[in-house]
């Protein structure tokens, strides 16, 4: 008959099993955290590429600064400025997330701006606008958001940055003027911030 392990051996074996279980859990946790970070960084780089479809040779993730934008009034929100450069020269940047006050709450907007101050892309990253009405601000539901492409403070000066029904340049979505105005206002705010702070932003 095999010898029964001593209580000390049992205790040691149990401790070893516990140690291995904890180490395994930590290893899995680290692996998943690393994977989440890699995926998040890739998603950000994809967004920058989409919003700033220009040639650059730096890593915008490693060339990011934090700014404060009051696009929806108040004290302001923390916004990342992902900067793109070619041969060390500024190409443009992506602001994200620019926050706006929509019909149903806060919207988050990503916005690409070429160095000369023209918009290369705007996308709605997050929103809670009403399906079939305000949610048409999103690129997933209509082409409306693409109407900002190429616009700048030079070709749409102060007073033009509002809905057509308010005397401005930008179409309002039918039954969703509040959502439309919120996006237009936030985009104008971010452009003004860019022009005012251009030298410090790069
Ligand atoms: C249930 C409900 C949901 C609405 N959702 C939105 C919305 O998401 N965005 C928006 O701008 N207006 C929304 N509206 C409409 C606004 O109350 C308002 O009438 C509209 O923004 C004015 O735009 P219009 O001048 O194009 O009609 C909603 C209205 C109702 C009754």
JSON list of C-alpha atoms and ligand atoms in Angstrom, two decimals:
[
{"chain": "A", "resi": 1, "resn": "UNK", "atom": "CA", "xyz": [0.00, 0.00, 0.00]},
{"chain": "A", "resi": 2, "resn": "UNK", "atom": "CA", "xyz": [1.43, 3.44, -0.91]},
{"chain": "A", "resi": 3, "resn": "UNK", "atom": "CA", "xyz": [2.54, 5.56, 1.96]},
{"chain": "A", "resi": 4, "resn": "UNK", "atom": "CA", "xyz": [0.11, 8.40, 2.94]},
{"chain": "A", "resi": 5, "resn": "UNK", "atom": "CA", "xyz": [1.83, 11.78, 2.41]},
{"chain": "A", "resi": 6, "resn": "UNK", "atom": "CA", "xyz": [2.66, 13.59, 5.59]},
{"chain": "A", "resi": 7, "resn": "UNK", "atom": "CA", "xyz": [0.59, 16.69, 6.56]},
{"chain": "A", "resi": 8, "resn": "UNK", "atom": "CA", "xyz": [3.64, 18.82, 5.73]},
{"chain": "A", "resi": 9, "resn": "UNK", "atom": "CA", "xyz": [3.84, 17.35, 2.20]},
{"chain": "A", "resi": 10, "resn": "UNK", "atom": "CA", "xyz": [0.10, 17.91, 1.74]},
{"chain": "A", "resi": 11, "resn": "UNK", "atom": "CA", "xyz": [0.43, 21.48, 2.89]},
{"chain": "A", "resi": 12, "resn": "UNK", "atom": "CA", "xyz": [3.34, 22.06, 0.53]},
{"chain": "A", "resi": 13, "resn": "UNK", "atom": "CA", "xyz": [1.47, 20.51, -2.40]},
{"chain": "A", "resi": 14, "resn": "UNK", "atom": "CA", "xyz": [-1.59, 22.62, -1.64]},
{"chain": "A", "resi": 15, "resn": "UNK", "atom": "CA", "xyz": [0.52, 25.79, -1.40]},
{"chain": "A", "resi": 16, "resn": "UNK", "atom": "CA", "xyz": [2.19, 24.93, -4.72]},
{"chain": "A", "resi": 17, "resn": "UNK", "atom": "CA", "xyz": [-1.19, 24.35, -6.38]},
{"chain": "A", "resi": 18, "resn": "UNK", "atom": "CA", "xyz": [-2.49, 27.68, -5.02]},
{"chain": "A", "resi": 19, "resn": "UNK", "atom": "CA", "xyz": [0.66, 29.48, -6.16]},
{"chain": "A", "resi": 20, "resn": "UNK", "atom": "CA", "xyz": [0.35, 28.02, -9.66]},
{"chain": "A", "resi": 21, "resn": "UNK", "atom": "CA", "xyz": [-3.34, 28.93, -9.86]},
{"chain": "A", "resi": 22, "resn": "UNK", "atom": "CA", "xyz": [-2.66, 32.54, -8.81]},
{"chain": "A", "resi": 23, "resn": "UNK", "atom": "CA", "xyz": [0.33, 32.79, -11.18]},
{"chain": "A", "resi": 24, "resn": "UNK", "atom": "CA", "xyz": [-1.85, 31.43, -14.00]},
{"chain": "A", "resi": 25, "resn": "UNK", "atom": "CA", "xyz": [-4.58, 33.97, -13.31]},
{"chain": "A", "resi": 26, "resn": "UNK", "atom": "CA", "xyz": [-2.03, 36.81, -13.29]},
{"chain": "A", "resi": 27, "resn": "UNK", "atom": "CA", "xyz": [-0.48, 35.59, -16.55]},
{"chain": "A", "resi": 28, "resn": "UNK", "atom": "CA", "xyz": [-3.91, 35.46, -18.24]},
{"chain": "A", "resi": 29, "resn": "UNK", "atom": "CA", "xyz": [-4.83, 38.90, -16.84]},
{"chain": "A", "resi": 30, "resn": "UNK", "atom": "CA", "xyz": [-1.56, 40.39, -18.19]},
{"chain": "A", "resi": 31, "resn": "UNK", "atom": "CA", "xyz": [-2.03, 38.71, -21.54]},
{"chain": "A", "resi": 32, "resn": "UNK", "atom": "CA", "xyz": [-5.58, 40.06, -21.87]},
{"chain": "A", "resi": 33, "resn": "UNK", "atom": "CA", "xyz": [-4.56, 43.55, -20.71]},
{"chain": "A", "resi": 34, "resn": "UNK", "atom": "CA", "xyz": [-1.75, 43.63, -23.28]},
{"chain": "A", "resi": 35, "resn": "UNK", "atom": "CA", "xyz": [-4.13, 42.45, -25.98]},
{"chain": "A", "resi": 36, "resn": "UNK", "atom": "CA", "xyz": [-6.72, 45.11, -25.02]},
{"chain": "A", "resi": 37, "resn": "UNK", "atom": "CA", "xyz": [-4.03, 47.84, -25.13]},
{"chain": "A", "resi": 38, "resn": "UNK", "atom": "CA", "xyz": [-2.77, 46.64, -28.53]},
{"chain": "A", "resi": 39, "resn": "UNK", "atom": "CA", "xyz": [-6.34, 46.57, -29.90]},
{"chain": "A", "resi": 40, "resn": "UNK", "atom": "CA", "xyz": [-7.12, 50.02, -28.46]},
{"chain": "A", "resi": 41, "resn": "UNK", "atom": "CA", "xyz": [-3.96, 51.52, -29.93]},
{"chain": "A", "resi": 42, "resn": "UNK", "atom": "CA", "xyz": [-4.68, 49.95, -33.31]},
{"chain": "A", "resi": 43, "resn": "UNK", "atom": "CA", "xyz": [-8.24, 51.32, -33.26]},
{"chain": "A", "resi": 44, "resn": "UNK", "atom": "CA", "xyz": [-6.86, 54.81, -32.51]},
{"chain": "A", "resi": 45, "resn": "UNK", "atom": "CA", "xyz": [-4.31, 54.54, -35.32]},
{"chain": "A", "resi": 46, "resn": "UNK", "atom": "CA", "xyz": [-7.06, 53.39, -37.71]},
{"chain": "A", "resi": 47, "resn": "UNK", "atom": "CA", "xyz": [-9.15, 56.39, -36.70]},
{"chain": "A", "resi": 48, "resn": "UNK", "atom": "CA", "xyz": [-6.23, 58.79, -37.28]},
{"chain": "A", "resi": 49, "resn": "UNK", "atom": "CA", "xyz": [-5.60, 57.21, -40.69]},
{"chain": "A", "resi": 50, "resn": "UNK", "atom": "CA", "xyz": [-9.26, 57.60, -41.64]},
{"chain": "A", "resi": 51, "resn": "UNK", "atom": "CA", "xyz": [-9.64, 61.17, -40.39]},
{"chain": "A", "resi": 52, "resn": "UNK", "atom": "CA", "xyz": [-6.30, 62.36, -41.73]},
{"chain": "A", "resi": 53, "resn": "UNK", "atom": "CA", "xyz": [-5.86, 60.60, -45.08]},
{"chain": "A", "resi": 54, "resn": "UNK", "atom": "CA", "xyz": [-2.50, 62.25, -45.77]},
{"chain": "A", "resi": 55, "resn": "UNK", "atom": "CA", "xyz": [1.10, 61.00, -45.92]},
{"chain": "A", "resi": 56, "resn": "UNK", "atom": "CA", "xyz": [3.01, 61.06, -42.63]},
{"chain": "A", "resi": 57, "resn": "UNK", "atom": "CA", "xyz": [5.95, 59.11, -41.28]},
{"chain": "A", "resi": 58, "resn": "UNK", "atom": "CA", "xyz": [5.73, 59.53, -37.51]},
{"chain": "A", "resi": 59, "resn": "UNK", "atom": "CA", "xyz": [3.71, 57.56, -34.98]},
{"chain": "A", "resi": 60, "resn": "UNK", "atom": "CA", "xyz": [0.78, 59.84, -34.01]},
{"chain": "A", "resi": 61, "resn": "UNK", "atom": "CA", "xyz": [0.19, 57.73, -30.89]},
{"chain": "A", "resi": 62, "resn": "UNK", "atom": "CA", "xyz": [3.66, 58.54, -29.64]},
{"chain": "A", "resi": 63, "resn": "UNK", "atom": "CA", "xyz": [3.21, 62.18, -30.69]},
{"chain": "A", "resi": 64, "resn": "UNK", "atom": "CA", "xyz": [0.03, 62.92, -28.75]},
{"chain": "A", "resi": 65, "resn": "UNK", "atom": "CA", "xyz": [-0.64, 65.88, -26.50]},
{"chain": "A", "resi": 66, "resn": "UNK", "atom": "CA", "xyz": [-3.61, 66.56, -24.25]},
{"chain": "A", "resi": 67, "resn": "UNK", "atom": "CA", "xyz": [-5.56, 69.79, -24.71]},
{"chain": "A", "resi": 68, "resn": "UNK", "atom": "CA", "xyz": [-8.70, 71.20, -23.11]},
{"chain": "A", "resi": 69, "resn": "UNK", "atom": "CA", "xyz": [-11.58, 72.13, -25.40]},
{"chain": "A", "resi": 70, "resn": "UNK", "atom": "CA", "xyz": [-14.82, 73.74, -24.25]},
{"chain": "A", "resi": 71, "resn": "UNK", "atom": "CA", "xyz": [-16.75, 72.77, -27.37]},
{"chain": "A", "resi": 72, "resn": "UNK", "atom": "CA", "xyz": [-19.90, 72.27, -25.27]},
{"chain": "A", "resi": 73, "resn": "UNK", "atom": "CA", "xyz": [-19.22, 75.18, -22.90]},
{"chain": "A", "resi": 74, "resn": "UNK", "atom": "CA", "xyz": [-18.21, 74.90, -19.28]},
{"chain": "A", "resi": 75, "resn": "UNK", "atom": "CA", "xyz": [-14.73, 74.24, -17.98]},
{"chain": "A", "resi": 76, "resn": "UNK", "atom": "CA", "xyz": [-13.81, 72.11, -20.96]},
{"chain": "A", "resi": 77, "resn": "UNK", "atom": "CA", "xyz": [-13.06, 68.50, -21.75]},
{"chain": "A", "resi": 78, "resn": "UNK", "atom": "CA", "xyz": [-9.77, 66.66, -22.11]},
{"chain": "A", "resi": 79, "resn": "UNK", "atom": "CA", "xyz": [-9.12, 66.00, -25.77]},
{"chain": "A", "resi": 80, "resn": "UNK", "atom": "CA", "xyz": [-6.18, 64.21, -27.36]},
{"chain": "A", "resi": 81, "resn": "UNK", "atom": "CA", "xyz": [-4.38, 65.86, -30.25]},
{"chain": "A", "resi": 82, "resn": "UNK", "atom": "CA", "xyz": [-2.76, 63.09, -32.33]},
{"chain": "A", "resi": 83, "resn": "UNK", "atom": "CA", "xyz": [-0.14, 64.87, -34.40]},
{"chain": "A", "resi": 84, "resn": "UNK", "atom": "CA", "xyz": [1.10, 63.74, -37.80]},
{"chain": "A", "resi": 85, "resn": "UNK", "atom": "CA", "xyz": [4.41, 64.79, -39.34]},
{"chain": "A", "resi": 86, "resn": "UNK", "atom": "CA", "xyz": [6.35, 64.08, -42.51]},
{"chain": "A", "resi": 87, "resn": "UNK", "atom": "CA", "xyz": [10.14, 64.51, -42.41]},
{"chain": "A", "resi": 88, "resn": "UNK", "atom": "CA", "xyz": [9.60, 66.32, -39.10]},
{"chain": "A", "resi": 89, "resn": "UNK", "atom": "CA", "xyz": [7.23, 68.89, -40.64]},
{"chain": "A", "resi": 90, "resn": "UNK", "atom": "CA", "xyz": [3.64, 69.12, -39.36]},
{"chain": "A", "resi": 91, "resn": "UNK", "atom": "CA", "xyz": [1.03, 67.52, -41.63]},
{"chain": "A", "resi": 92, "resn": "UNK", "atom": "CA", "xyz": [-2.05, 67.85, -39.44]},
{"chain": "A", "resi": 93, "resn": "UNK", "atom": "CA", "xyz": [-3.70, 66.46, -36.37]},
{"chain": "A", "resi": 94, "resn": "UNK", "atom": "CA", "xyz": [-6.71, 64.59, -35.11]},
{"chain": "A", "resi": 95, "resn": "UNK", "atom": "CA", "xyz": [-8.69, 65.86, -32.13]},
{"chain": "A", "resi": 96, "resn": "UNK", "atom": "CA", "xyz": [-10.52, 63.14, -30.24]},
{"chain": "A", "resi": 97, "resn": "UNK", "atom": "CA", "xyz": [-12.88, 62.99, -28.48]},
{"chain": "A", "resi": 98, "resn": "UNK", "atom": "CA", "xyz": [-14.37, 66.44, -29.02]},
{"chain": "A", "resi": 99, "resn": "UNK", "atom": "CA", "xyz": [-17.56, 66.53, -26.96]},
{"chain": "A", "resi": 100, "resn": "UNK", "atom": "CA", "xyz": [-20.85, 68.12, -27.99]},
{"chain": "A", "resi": 101, "resn": "UNK", "atom": "CA", "xyz": [-24.20, 68.39, -26.23]},
{"chain": "A", "resi": 102, "resn": "UNK", "atom": "CA", "xyz": [-26.69, 66.53, -28.38]},
{"chain": "A", "resi": 103, "resn": "UNK", "atom": "CA", "xyz": [-30.44, 66.06, -28.07]},
{"chain": "A", "resi": 104, "resn": "UNK", "atom": "CA", "xyz": [-30.07, 63.01, -25.82]},
{"chain": "A", "resi": 105, "resn": "UNK", "atom": "CA", "xyz": [-26.76, 63.73, -24.16]},
{"chain": "A", "resi": 106, "resn": "UNK", "atom": "CA", "xyz": [-23.08, 63.96, -24.92]},
{"chain": "A", "resi": 107, "resn": "UNK", "atom": "CA", "xyz": [-21.75, 63.04, -28.34]},
{"chain": "A", "resi": 108, "resn": "UNK", "atom": "CA", "xyz": [-18.10, 62.26, -28.98]},
{"chain": "A", "resi": 109, "resn": "UNK", "atom": "CA", "xyz": [-16.55, 63.44, -32.21]},
{"chain": "A", "resi": 110, "resn": "UNK", "atom": "CA", "xyz": [-13.25, 62.72, -33.95]},
{"chain": "A", "resi": 111, "resn": "UNK", "atom": "CA", "xyz": [-11.94, 65.40, -36.25]},
{"chain": "A", "resi": 112, "resn": "UNK", "atom": "CA", "xyz": [-8.97, 65.57, -38.62]},
{"chain": "A", "resi": 113, "resn": "UNK", "atom": "CA", "xyz": [-7.46, 68.94, -39.52]},
{"chain": "A", "resi": 114, "resn": "UNK", "atom": "CA", "xyz": [-4.79, 69.51, -42.15]},
{"chain": "A", "resi": 115, "resn": "UNK", "atom": "CA", "xyz": [-1.96, 71.85, -41.13]},
{"chain": "A", "resi": 116, "resn": "UNK", "atom": "CA", "xyz": [-3.44, 74.62, -43.30]},
{"chain": "A", "resi": 117, "resn": "UNK", "atom": "CA", "xyz": [-6.64, 74.53, -41.21]},
{"chain": "A", "resi": 118, "resn": "UNK", "atom": "CA", "xyz": [-8.94, 72.63, -43.54]},
{"chain": "A", "resi": 119, "resn": "UNK", "atom": "CA", "xyz": [-10.99, 69.69, -42.28]},
{"chain": "A", "resi": 120, "resn": "UNK", "atom": "CA", "xyz": [-9.95, 66.27, -43.60]},
{"chain": "A", "resi": 121, "resn": "UNK", "atom": "CA", "xyz": [-12.65, 64.32, -41.81]},
{"chain": "A", "resi": 122, "resn": "UNK", "atom": "CA", "xyz": [-15.23, 64.31, -39.03]},
{"chain": "A", "resi": 123, "resn": "UNK", "atom": "CA", "xyz": [-16.73, 61.18, -37.50]},
{"chain": "A", "resi": 124, "resn": "UNK", "atom": "CA", "xyz": [-19.21, 60.55, -34.71]},
{"chain": "A", "resi": 125, "resn": "UNK", "atom": "CA", "xyz": [-17.48, 58.19, -32.30]},
{"chain": "A", "resi": 126, "resn": "UNK", "atom": "CA", "xyz": [-20.25, 57.88, -29.74]},
{"chain": "A", "resi": 127, "resn": "UNK", "atom": "CA", "xyz": [-23.75, 59.29, -29.35]},
{"chain": "A", "resi": 128, "resn": "UNK", "atom": "CA", "xyz": [-27.19, 58.58, -27.93]},
{"chain": "A", "resi": 129, "resn": "UNK", "atom": "CA", "xyz": [-29.29, 60.45, -30.48]},
{"chain": "A", "resi": 130, "resn": "UNK", "atom": "CA", "xyz": [-32.69, 59.09, -31.44]},
{"chain": "A", "resi": 131, "resn": "UNK", "atom": "CA", "xyz": [-32.71, 56.29, -34.02]},
{"chain": "A", "resi": 132, "resn": "UNK", "atom": "CA", "xyz": [-34.16, 57.53, -37.32]},
{"chain": "A", "resi": 133, "resn": "UNK", "atom": "CA", "xyz": [-33.79, 61.21, -36.29]},
{"chain": "A", "resi": 134, "resn": "UNK", "atom": "CA", "xyz": [-30.64, 62.47, -34.58]},
{"chain": "A", "resi": 135, "resn": "UNK", "atom": "CA", "xyz": [-28.66, 59.33, -35.28]},
{"chain": "A", "resi": 136, "resn": "UNK", "atom": "CA", "xyz": [-28.38, 60.44, -38.92]},
{"chain": "A", "resi": 137, "resn": "UNK", "atom": "CA", "xyz": [-25.46, 62.60, -37.79]},
{"chain": "A", "resi": 138, "resn": "UNK", "atom": "CA", "xyz": [-23.48, 59.35, -37.78]},
{"chain": "A", "resi": 139, "resn": "UNK", "atom": "CA", "xyz": [-21.53, 58.15, -40.80]},
{"chain": "A", "resi": 140, "resn": "UNK", "atom": "CA", "xyz": [-23.19, 54.78, -40.17]},
{"chain": "A", "resi": 141, "resn": "UNK", "atom": "CA", "xyz": [-26.61, 56.18, -41.07]},
{"chain": "A", "resi": 142, "resn": "UNK", "atom": "CA", "xyz": [-26.15, 59.00, -43.57]},
{"chain": "A", "resi": 143, "resn": "UNK", "atom": "CA", "xyz": [-23.55, 60.97, -45.54]},
{"chain": "A", "resi": 144, "resn": "UNK", "atom": "CA", "xyz": [-24.27, 64.18, -43.64]},
{"chain": "A", "resi": 145, "resn": "UNK", "atom": "CA", "xyz": [-21.03, 64.15, -41.61]},
{"chain": "A", "resi": 146, "resn": "UNK", "atom": "CA", "xyz": [-18.95, 64.17, -44.81]},
{"chain": "A", "resi": 147, "resn": "UNK", "atom": "CA", "xyz": [-20.23, 67.67, -45.64]},
{"chain": "A", "resi": 148, "resn": "UNK", "atom": "CA", "xyz": [-17.51, 69.04, -43.31]},
{"chain": "A", "resi": 149, "resn": "UNK", "atom": "CA", "xyz": [-14.71, 67.73, -45.54]},
{"chain": "A", "resi": 150, "resn": "UNK", "atom": "CA", "xyz": [-12.60, 70.54, -46.95]},
{"chain": "A", "resi": 151, "resn": "UNK", "atom": "CA", "xyz": [-14.32, 73.23, -44.87]},
{"chain": "A", "resi": 152, "resn": "UNK", "atom": "CA", "xyz": [-12.19, 75.73, -42.97]},
{"chain": "A", "resi": 153, "resn": "UNK", "atom": "CA", "xyz": [-12.50, 79.08, -41.25]},
{"chain": "A", "resi": 154, "resn": "UNK", "atom": "CA", "xyz": [-11.27, 80.59, -44.51]},
{"chain": "A", "resi": 155, "resn": "UNK", "atom": "CA", "xyz": [-14.03, 79.16, -46.71]},
{"chain": "A", "resi": 156, "resn": "UNK", "atom": "CA", "xyz": [-16.74, 79.28, -44.04]},
{"chain": "A", "resi": 157, "resn": "UNK", "atom": "CA", "xyz": [-16.08, 82.34, -41.88]},
{"chain": "A", "resi": 158, "resn": "UNK", "atom": "CA", "xyz": [-17.80, 83.26, -38.61]},
{"chain": "A", "resi": 159, "resn": "UNK", "atom": "CA", "xyz": [-21.58, 83.25, -38.98]},
{"chain": "A", "resi": 160, "resn": "UNK", "atom": "CA", "xyz": [-21.53, 80.50, -41.62]},
{"chain": "A", "resi": 161, "resn": "UNK", "atom": "CA", "xyz": [-21.03, 77.74, -39.06]},
{"chain": "A", "resi": 162, "resn": "UNK", "atom": "CA", "xyz": [-24.64, 76.95, -38.43]},
{"chain": "A", "resi": 163, "resn": "UNK", "atom": "CA", "xyz": [-27.58, 75.23, -40.08]},
{"chain": "A", "resi": 164, "resn": "UNK", "atom": "CA", "xyz": [-28.94, 76.56, -43.38]},
{"chain": "A", "resi": 165, "resn": "UNK", "atom": "CA", "xyz": [-32.27, 77.30, -41.65]},
{"chain": "A", "resi": 166, "resn": "UNK", "atom": "CA", "xyz": [-30.32, 79.57, -39.25]},
{"chain": "A", "resi": 167, "resn": "UNK", "atom": "CA", "xyz": [-28.59, 81.34, -42.15]},
{"chain": "A", "resi": 168, "resn": "UNK", "atom": "CA", "xyz": [-25.49, 79.18, -42.17]},
{"chain": "A", "resi": 169, "resn": "UNK", "atom": "CA", "xyz": [-23.77, 76.88, -44.67]},
{"chain": "A", "resi": 170, "resn": "UNK", "atom": "CA", "xyz": [-24.60, 73.46, -43.28]},
{"chain": "A", "resi": 171, "resn": "UNK", "atom": "CA", "xyz": [-27.62, 71.39, -44.09]},
{"chain": "A", "resi": 172, "resn": "UNK", "atom": "CA", "xyz": [-29.67, 70.35, -41.07]},
{"chain": "A", "resi": 173, "resn": "UNK", "atom": "CA", "xyz": [-30.94, 66.81, -40.81]},
{"chain": "A", "resi": 174, "resn": "UNK", "atom": "CA", "xyz": [-34.67, 66.61, -41.15]},
{"chain": "A", "resi": 175, "resn": "UNK", "atom": "CA", "xyz": [-36.33, 66.40, -37.71]},
{"chain": "A", "resi": 176, "resn": "UNK", "atom": "CA", "xyz": [-32.92, 66.62, -36.07]},
{"chain": "A", "resi": 177, "resn": "UNK", "atom": "CA", "xyz": [-31.90, 70.26, -36.16]},
{"chain": "A", "resi": 178, "resn": "UNK", "atom": "CA", "xyz": [-30.76, 70.13, -32.54]},
{"chain": "A", "resi": 179, "resn": "UNK", "atom": "CA", "xyz": [-28.35, 67.26, -33.21]},
{"chain": "A", "resi": 180, "resn": "UNK", "atom": "CA", "xyz": [-27.11, 68.92, -36.41]},
{"chain": "A", "resi": 181, "resn": "UNK", "atom": "CA", "xyz": [-26.50, 72.26, -34.69]},
{"chain": "A", "resi": 182, "resn": "UNK", "atom": "CA", "xyz": [-24.61, 70.54, -31.86]},
{"chain": "A", "resi": 183, "resn": "UNK", "atom": "CA", "xyz": [-22.15, 68.88, -34.24]},
{"chain": "A", "resi": 184, "resn": "UNK", "atom": "CA", "xyz": [-21.67, 72.02, -36.38]},
{"chain": "A", "resi": 185, "resn": "UNK", "atom": "CA", "xyz": [-21.01, 74.12, -33.26]},
{"chain": "A", "resi": 186, "resn": "UNK", "atom": "CA", "xyz": [-18.48, 71.64, -31.82]},
{"chain": "A", "resi": 187, "resn": "UNK", "atom": "CA", "xyz": [-16.63, 71.36, -35.14]},
{"chain": "A", "resi": 188, "resn": "UNK", "atom": "CA", "xyz": [-16.45, 75.15, -35.44]},
{"chain": "A", "resi": 189, "resn": "UNK", "atom": "CA", "xyz": [-15.21, 75.43, -31.87]},
{"chain": "A", "resi": 190, "resn": "UNK", "atom": "CA", "xyz": [-12.45, 72.88, -32.47]},
{"chain": "A", "resi": 191, "resn": "UNK", "atom": "CA", "xyz": [-11.39, 74.65, -35.69]},
{"chain": "A", "resi": 192, "resn": "UNK", "atom": "CA", "xyz": [-11.21, 77.99, -33.89]},
{"chain": "A", "resi": 193, "resn": "UNK", "atom": "CA", "xyz": [-9.16, 76.37, -31.14]},
{"chain": "A", "resi": 194, "resn": "UNK", "atom": "CA", "xyz": [-6.84, 74.94, -33.77]},
{"chain": "A", "resi": 195, "resn": "UNK", "atom": "CA", "xyz": [-6.30, 78.28, -35.52]},
{"chain": "A", "resi": 196, "resn": "UNK", "atom": "CA", "xyz": [-5.76, 80.16, -32.26]},
{"chain": "A", "resi": 197, "resn": "UNK", "atom": "CA", "xyz": [-3.30, 77.61, -30.88]},
{"chain": "A", "resi": 198, "resn": "UNK", "atom": "CA", "xyz": [-1.74, 76.32, -34.11]},
{"chain": "A", "resi": 199, "resn": "UNK", "atom": "CA", "xyz": [1.85, 77.25, -33.25]},
{"chain": "A", "resi": 200, "resn": "UNK", "atom": "CA", "xyz": [1.68, 75.63, -29.80]},
{"chain": "A", "resi": 201, "resn": "UNK", "atom": "CA", "xyz": [-0.09, 72.53, -31.09]},
{"chain": "A", "resi": 202, "resn": "UNK", "atom": "CA", "xyz": [2.94, 71.38, -33.10]},
{"chain": "B", "resi": 1, "resn": "LIG", "atom": "C1", "xyz": [-39.17, 61.25, -29.32]},
{"chain": "B", "resi": 1, "resn": "LIG", "atom": "C2", "xyz": [-38.44, 62.37, -29.99]},
{"chain": "B", "resi": 1, "resn": "LIG", "atom": "C3", "xyz": [-37.09, 62.21, -30.26]},
{"chain": "B", "resi": 1, "resn": "LIG", "atom": "C4", "xyz": [-36.38, 63.22, -30.86]},
{"chain": "B", "resi": 1, "resn": "LIG", "atom": "N1", "xyz": [-35.03, 63.07, -31.10]},
{"chain": "B", "resi": 1, "resn": "LIG", "atom": "C5", "xyz": [-34.34, 64.06, -31.65]},
{"chain": "B", "resi": 1, "resn": "LIG", "atom": "C6", "xyz": [-32.95, 63.92, -31.89]},
{"chain": "B", "resi": 1, "resn": "LIG", "atom": "O1", "xyz": [-32.31, 62.90, -31.64]},
{"chain": "B", "resi": 1, "resn": "LIG", "atom": "N2", "xyz": [-32.29, 65.00, -32.41]},
{"chain": "B", "resi": 1, "resn": "LIG", "atom": "C7", "xyz": [-32.93, 66.18, -32.73]},
{"chain": "B", "resi": 1, "resn": "LIG", "atom": "O2", "xyz": [-32.25, 67.11, -33.18]},
{"chain": "B", "resi": 1, "resn": "LIG", "atom": "N3", "xyz": [-34.22, 66.29, -32.53]},
{"chain": "B", "resi": 1, "resn": "LIG", "atom": "C8", "xyz": [-34.96, 65.29, -32.01]},
{"chain": "B", "resi": 1, "resn": "LIG", "atom": "N4", "xyz": [-36.29, 65.43, -31.83]},
{"chain": "B", "resi": 1, "resn": "LIG", "atom": "C9", "xyz": [-36.95, 66.61, -32.40]},
{"chain": "B", "resi": 1, "resn": "LIG", "atom": "C10", "xyz": [-36.76, 67.86, -31.63]},
{"chain": "B", "resi": 1, "resn": "LIG", "atom": "O3", "xyz": [-37.65, 67.88, -30.59]},
{"chain": "B", "resi": 1, "resn": "LIG", "atom": "C11", "xyz": [-36.99, 69.05, -32.55]},
{"chain": "B", "resi": 1, "resn": "LIG", "atom": "O4", "xyz": [-38.31, 69.05, -32.97]},
{"chain": "B", "resi": 1, "resn": "LIG", "atom": "C12", "xyz": [-36.11, 69.00, -33.76]},
{"chain": "B", "resi": 1, "resn": "LIG", "atom": "O5", "xyz": [-34.78, 68.94, -33.41]},
{"chain": "B", "resi": 1, "resn": "LIG", "atom": "C13", "xyz": [-36.32, 70.23, -34.62]},
{"chain": "B", "resi": 1, "resn": "LIG", "atom": "O6", "xyz": [-35.81, 69.89, -35.89]},
{"chain": "B", "resi": 1, "resn": "LIG", "atom": "P1", "xyz": [-36.64, 70.22, -37.19]},
{"chain": "B", "resi": 1, "resn": "LIG", "atom": "O7", "xyz": [-36.72, 71.72, -37.20]},
{"chain": "B", "resi": 1, "resn": "LIG", "atom": "O8", "xyz": [-35.81, 69.67, -38.32]},
{"chain": "B", "resi": 1, "resn": "LIG", "atom": "O9", "xyz": [-37.96, 69.56, -37.04]},
{"chain": "B", "resi": 1, "resn": "LIG", "atom": "C14", "xyz": [-37.02, 64.42, -31.22]},
{"chain": "B", "resi": 1, "resn": "LIG", "atom": "C15", "xyz": [-38.38, 64.58, -30.96]},
{"chain": "B", "resi": 1, "resn": "LIG", "atom": "C16", "xyz": [-39.08, 63.56, -30.35]},
{"chain": "B", "resi": 1, "resn": "LIG", "atom": "C17", "xyz": [-40.54, 63.77, -30.07]}
]
